[in-house]
Short mmCIF file of C-alpha atoms and ligand atoms in Angstrom, two decimals:
data_model
loop_
_atom_site.label_atom_id
_atom_site.label_comp_id
_atom_site.label_asym_id
_atom_site.label_seq_id
_atom_site.Cartn_x
_atom_site.Cartn_y
_atom_site.Cartn_z
CA UNK A 100 -26.91 -55.97 3.26
CA UNK A 101 -23.56 -55.84 5.03
CA UNK A 102 -20.57 -58.20 5.31
CA UNK A 103 -20.89 -60.43 8.37
CA UNK A 104 -17.53 -59.36 9.88
CA UNK A 105 -18.36 -55.66 9.44
CA UNK A 106 -21.89 -56.17 10.77
CA UNK A 107 -20.54 -57.67 14.03
CA UNK A 108 -17.59 -55.31 14.58
CA UNK A 109 -19.75 -52.21 14.02
CA UNK A 110 -22.15 -53.37 16.73
CA UNK A 111 -19.69 -54.05 19.52
CA UNK A 112 -16.20 -53.68 20.88
CA UNK A 113 -14.42 -56.28 18.71
CA UNK A 114 -12.11 -55.33 15.86
CA UNK A 115 -12.74 -56.62 12.34
CA UNK A 116 -9.74 -58.99 12.67
CA UNK A 117 -10.95 -60.41 16.00
CA UNK A 118 -14.39 -60.94 14.49
CA UNK A 119 -12.91 -62.70 11.45
CA UNK A 120 -11.07 -65.15 13.74
CA UNK A 121 -14.27 -65.85 15.67
CA UNK A 122 -16.24 -66.44 12.46
CA UNK A 123 -13.61 -68.89 11.17
CA UNK A 124 -13.56 -70.72 14.52
CA UNK A 125 -17.29 -71.44 14.21
CA UNK A 126 -18.36 -69.16 17.08
CA UNK A 127 -20.80 -67.19 14.92
CA UNK A 128 -24.31 -68.25 13.92
CA UNK A 129 -26.69 -66.57 11.49
CA UNK A 130 -30.34 -67.46 12.06
CA UNK A 131 -29.21 -70.41 14.17
CA UNK A 132 -26.73 -71.89 11.65
CA UNK A 133 -22.94 -71.74 12.13
CA UNK A 134 -21.45 -69.45 9.48
CA UNK A 135 -17.69 -69.53 8.81
CA UNK A 136 -17.70 -67.13 5.86
CA UNK A 137 -16.54 -63.65 6.87
CA UNK A 138 -17.92 -62.12 3.67
CA UNK A 139 -21.45 -63.57 4.01
CA UNK A 140 -24.10 -60.88 3.62
CA UNK A 141 -26.47 -60.11 6.51
CA UNK A 142 -28.83 -57.32 7.52
CA UNK A 143 -30.81 -56.23 10.58
CA UNK A 144 -33.44 -58.85 9.78
CA UNK A 145 -30.91 -61.64 10.53
CA UNK A 146 -30.35 -63.05 14.00
CA UNK A 147 -26.57 -62.98 14.36
CA UNK A 148 -25.00 -64.47 17.51
CA UNK A 149 -21.41 -64.69 18.77
CA UNK A 150 -20.80 -67.53 21.25
CA UNK A 151 -24.57 -67.75 21.72
CA UNK A 152 -24.94 -64.02 22.47
CA UNK A 153 -27.16 -62.07 20.08
CA UNK A 154 -25.45 -59.14 18.36
CA UNK A 155 -27.37 -55.96 19.10
CA UNK A 156 -28.16 -52.80 17.26
CA UNK A 157 -25.41 -50.97 15.42
CA UNK A 158 -23.85 -48.46 17.81
CA UNK A 159 -24.30 -44.88 16.70
CA UNK A 160 -22.95 -41.62 18.06
CA UNK A 161 -24.61 -38.38 17.08
CA UNK A 162 -23.29 -34.91 17.84
CA UNK A 163 -26.11 -32.42 18.33
CA UNK A 164 -25.76 -28.68 18.67
CA UNK A 165 -28.64 -28.55 21.12
CA UNK A 166 -30.87 -25.51 20.86
CA UNK A 167 -32.44 -23.82 23.87
CA UNK A 168 -36.08 -24.83 24.46
CA UNK A 169 -35.78 -28.61 24.12
CA UNK A 170 -35.20 -31.03 26.98
CA UNK A 171 -32.44 -33.67 27.16
CA UNK A 172 -34.78 -36.62 27.60
CA UNK A 173 -36.20 -39.45 25.52
CA UNK A 174 -39.77 -38.33 26.14
CA UNK A 175 -41.57 -35.51 27.88
CA UNK A 176 -45.23 -34.70 28.35
CA UNK A 177 -44.84 -30.92 27.97
CA UNK A 178 -41.71 -30.09 26.04
CA UNK A 179 -40.06 -31.15 22.82
CA UNK A 180 -37.12 -33.47 23.45
CA UNK A 181 -33.77 -33.70 21.70
CA UNK A 182 -35.01 -36.94 20.10
CA UNK A 183 -38.06 -35.13 18.68
CA UNK A 184 -35.79 -32.80 16.71
CA UNK A 185 -33.51 -35.53 15.30
CA UNK A 186 -33.66 -35.71 11.51
CA UNK A 187 -35.81 -38.63 10.33
CA UNK A 188 -32.83 -40.40 8.76
CA UNK A 189 -31.02 -40.64 12.11
CA UNK A 190 -33.96 -41.92 14.15
CA UNK A 191 -33.92 -45.48 15.45
CA UNK A 192 -35.06 -47.28 18.59
CA UNK A 193 -32.81 -47.19 21.63
CA UNK A 194 -31.32 -43.71 21.20
CA UNK A 195 -30.95 -41.49 24.25
CA UNK A 196 -28.99 -38.37 25.22
CA UNK A 197 -25.75 -39.29 27.03
CA UNK A 198 -25.91 -36.68 29.77
CA UNK A 199 -28.13 -33.70 30.26
CA UNK A 200 -28.09 -30.07 29.37
CA UNK A 201 -30.70 -27.81 30.94
CA UNK A 202 -33.64 -26.82 28.75
CA UNK A 203 -32.15 -23.34 28.23
CA UNK A 204 -28.57 -24.58 27.67
CA UNK A 205 -27.21 -24.90 24.14
CA UNK A 206 -24.34 -26.76 22.59
CA UNK A 207 -22.64 -30.11 22.49
CA UNK A 208 -24.81 -33.10 23.28
CA UNK A 209 -24.10 -36.73 22.38
CA UNK A 210 -27.05 -38.89 21.41
CA UNK A 211 -26.31 -42.60 21.25
CA UNK A 212 -27.64 -46.13 21.73
CA UNK A 213 -24.38 -47.19 23.42
CA UNK A 214 -25.19 -47.56 27.11
CA UNK A 215 -21.57 -48.53 27.84
CA UNK A 216 -20.25 -45.30 26.41
CA UNK A 217 -22.76 -43.22 28.32
CA UNK A 218 -21.85 -45.01 31.54
CA UNK A 219 -18.12 -44.38 31.07
CA UNK A 220 -18.69 -40.80 29.98
CA UNK A 221 -20.91 -39.93 32.93
CA UNK A 222 -19.15 -41.96 35.62
CA UNK A 223 -17.97 -39.57 38.37
CA UNK A 224 -14.79 -41.67 38.61
CA UNK A 225 -13.79 -40.98 35.00
CA UNK A 226 -13.59 -37.21 35.49
CA UNK A 227 -14.34 -36.46 31.85
CA UNK A 228 -13.86 -32.71 31.31
CA UNK A 229 -16.74 -30.62 30.05
CA UNK A 230 -16.17 -27.09 28.85
CA UNK A 231 -18.85 -24.40 28.87
CA UNK A 232 -19.02 -20.82 27.70
CA UNK A 233 -21.13 -18.78 30.13
CA UNK A 234 -22.41 -15.24 29.68
CA UNK A 235 -22.86 -13.58 33.06
CA UNK A 236 -24.61 -10.56 34.55
CA UNK A 237 -21.52 -9.25 36.33
CA UNK A 238 -17.73 -9.20 36.32
CA UNK A 239 -15.56 -12.23 36.98
CA UNK A 240 -13.13 -11.35 39.74
CA UNK A 241 -9.85 -13.02 40.74
CA UNK A 242 -11.68 -14.20 43.85
CA UNK A 243 -14.25 -16.05 41.72
CA UNK A 244 -11.47 -17.70 39.71
CA UNK A 245 -9.77 -18.80 42.93
CA UNK A 246 -13.03 -20.10 44.42
CA UNK A 247 -13.56 -22.24 41.30
CA UNK A 248 -9.95 -23.46 41.58
CA UNK A 249 -10.40 -24.46 45.22
CA UNK A 250 -13.75 -26.17 44.60
CA UNK A 251 -17.06 -24.39 45.08
CA UNK A 252 -19.24 -25.46 48.01
CA UNK A 253 -22.99 -25.17 47.37
CA UNK A 254 -25.30 -23.71 50.01
CA UNK A 255 -26.42 -27.24 50.99
CA UNK A 256 -22.78 -28.19 51.72
CA UNK A 257 -22.18 -30.15 48.49
CA UNK A 258 -18.54 -29.76 47.49
CA UNK A 259 -17.55 -29.50 43.84
CA UNK A 260 -14.23 -30.66 42.47
CA UNK A 261 -11.77 -27.92 41.46
CA UNK A 262 -12.77 -26.23 38.21
CA UNK A 263 -11.00 -23.96 35.74
CA UNK A 264 -12.48 -20.54 35.02
CA UNK A 265 -11.04 -18.23 32.38
CA UNK A 266 -12.21 -14.75 31.47
CA UNK A 267 -13.08 -14.42 27.80
CA UNK A 268 -14.61 -10.92 28.14
CA UNK A 269 -15.19 -8.78 31.21
CA UNK A 270 -17.30 -5.69 31.65
CA UNK A 271 -20.74 -5.06 30.12
CA UNK A 272 -20.88 -8.45 28.47
CA UNK A 273 -18.99 -10.79 30.75
CA UNK A 274 -18.15 -14.15 29.25
CA UNK A 275 -16.23 -16.92 31.01
CA UNK A 276 -15.04 -20.36 29.97
CA UNK A 277 -15.55 -22.98 32.64
CA UNK A 278 -14.12 -26.49 32.72
CA UNK A 279 -15.66 -28.98 35.11
CA UNK A 280 -15.11 -32.71 35.36
CA UNK A 281 -18.35 -33.84 36.98
CA UNK A 282 -22.03 -33.31 36.23
CA UNK A 283 -24.04 -32.17 39.19
CA UNK A 284 -27.54 -30.82 38.55
CA UNK A 285 -27.38 -27.20 37.27
CA UNK A 286 -23.72 -27.30 38.28
CA UNK A 287 -22.32 -24.35 36.35
CA UNK A 288 -25.24 -22.05 37.18
CA UNK A 289 -25.04 -22.98 40.86
CA UNK A 290 -21.26 -22.50 40.99
CA UNK A 291 -21.60 -18.96 39.64
CA UNK A 292 -24.57 -18.28 41.92
CA UNK A 293 -22.39 -19.05 44.95
CA UNK A 294 -20.07 -16.26 43.69
CA UNK A 295 -23.01 -13.86 43.24
CA UNK A 296 -23.24 -14.15 39.45
CA UNK A 297 -26.18 -15.14 37.26
CA UNK A 298 -25.65 -17.16 34.10
CA UNK A 299 -27.67 -15.49 31.35
CA UNK A 300 -26.56 -17.84 28.56
CA UNK A 301 -24.82 -21.20 28.70
CA UNK A 302 -23.33 -23.31 25.93
CA UNK A 303 -21.29 -26.52 26.16
CA UNK A 304 -18.41 -26.55 23.72
CA UNK A 305 -16.51 -29.74 24.53
CA UNK A 306 -16.57 -33.10 26.26
CA UNK A 307 -13.05 -34.47 26.78
CA UNK A 308 -11.25 -33.64 23.56
CA UNK A 309 -14.41 -33.76 21.47
CA UNK A 310 -15.32 -30.22 20.42
CA UNK A 311 -18.63 -28.96 19.10
CA UNK A 312 -18.27 -28.64 15.33
CA UNK A 313 -18.23 -24.89 14.67
CA UNK A 314 -19.98 -25.47 11.33
CA UNK A 315 -22.92 -27.28 12.90
CA UNK A 316 -25.90 -24.89 13.05
CA UNK A 317 -27.91 -24.74 16.28
CA UNK A 318 -30.42 -27.60 16.27
CA UNK A 319 -28.44 -29.66 13.75
CA UNK A 320 -26.75 -33.05 14.10
CA UNK A 321 -23.97 -35.07 12.57
CA UNK A 322 -22.93 -38.69 12.95
CA UNK A 323 -19.56 -39.20 14.62
CA UNK A 324 -17.01 -41.86 13.71
CA UNK A 325 -15.66 -44.24 16.37
CA UNK A 326 -12.41 -42.28 16.26
CA UNK A 327 -14.21 -39.01 16.95
CA UNK A 328 -16.26 -40.38 19.84
CA UNK A 329 -13.01 -41.78 21.34
CA UNK A 330 -11.90 -38.15 21.82
CA UNK A 331 -14.35 -37.92 24.73
CA UNK A 332 -11.90 -39.88 26.87
CA UNK A 333 -8.81 -37.82 26.03
CA UNK A 334 -7.72 -34.81 28.07
CA UNK A 335 -7.94 -34.60 31.85
CA UNK A 336 -8.11 -31.84 34.42
CA UNK A 337 -7.18 -34.16 37.31
N1 URA B 88 -24.43 -26.74 34.25
C1 URA B 88 -25.61 -26.12 34.26
O1 URA B 88 -25.90 -25.33 35.14
N2 URA B 88 -26.48 -26.37 33.27
C2 URA B 88 -26.21 -27.20 32.24
O2 URA B 88 -27.04 -27.37 31.34
C3 URA B 88 -24.97 -27.85 32.24
C4 URA B 88 -24.10 -27.60 33.26
#
């Protein structure tokens, strides 16, 4: 059981104080009856409504360090999905991966039931930065860095927005850090391919200012606070 004000604020965009005002004004019903007591106890079995609108599932944000070999989907006929590898305690209806990583890509993935967040995070207009570490089969040249800066054009004419490329290691084991602010299909691999390089390993390390927890083993998850998930919308390339 949870306090009514906490129950409502944790399932939507209203603050605890705003919810308390609404409860006192008579805008909240529990199982069809007006309830003006902010500290009343409710649980997911109760039908709670605000101004006639049912309050939905509690919004959850899960950080996964996605392993290679699982697909970023809710279901798949052939492969294991990121939802299949969620620990039992975190499973609930309505969860989905907010954005996609390729099957062979590792790293930061957000799993949530908040469609609004996913929409804002993935909207091309929001330009949320995503940072990847890519291991490559050849050297990163100044020309490649400049091409990324100018905006890579794919072979089919699709133009990418300017991206940042930094050399982490060059030579036998070339590693680059790439920052892009859009999410075209296989974008990072295709950008390098235009410059004649193959990505042999790819890992996402950040979305906005939210960084993959370095202590999170590959394949593991942790629940994020509202404050932590808010970091997604901080930090801009453009
Ligand atoms: N770019 C890619 O090529 N693959 C990913 O998984 C993410 C970005």
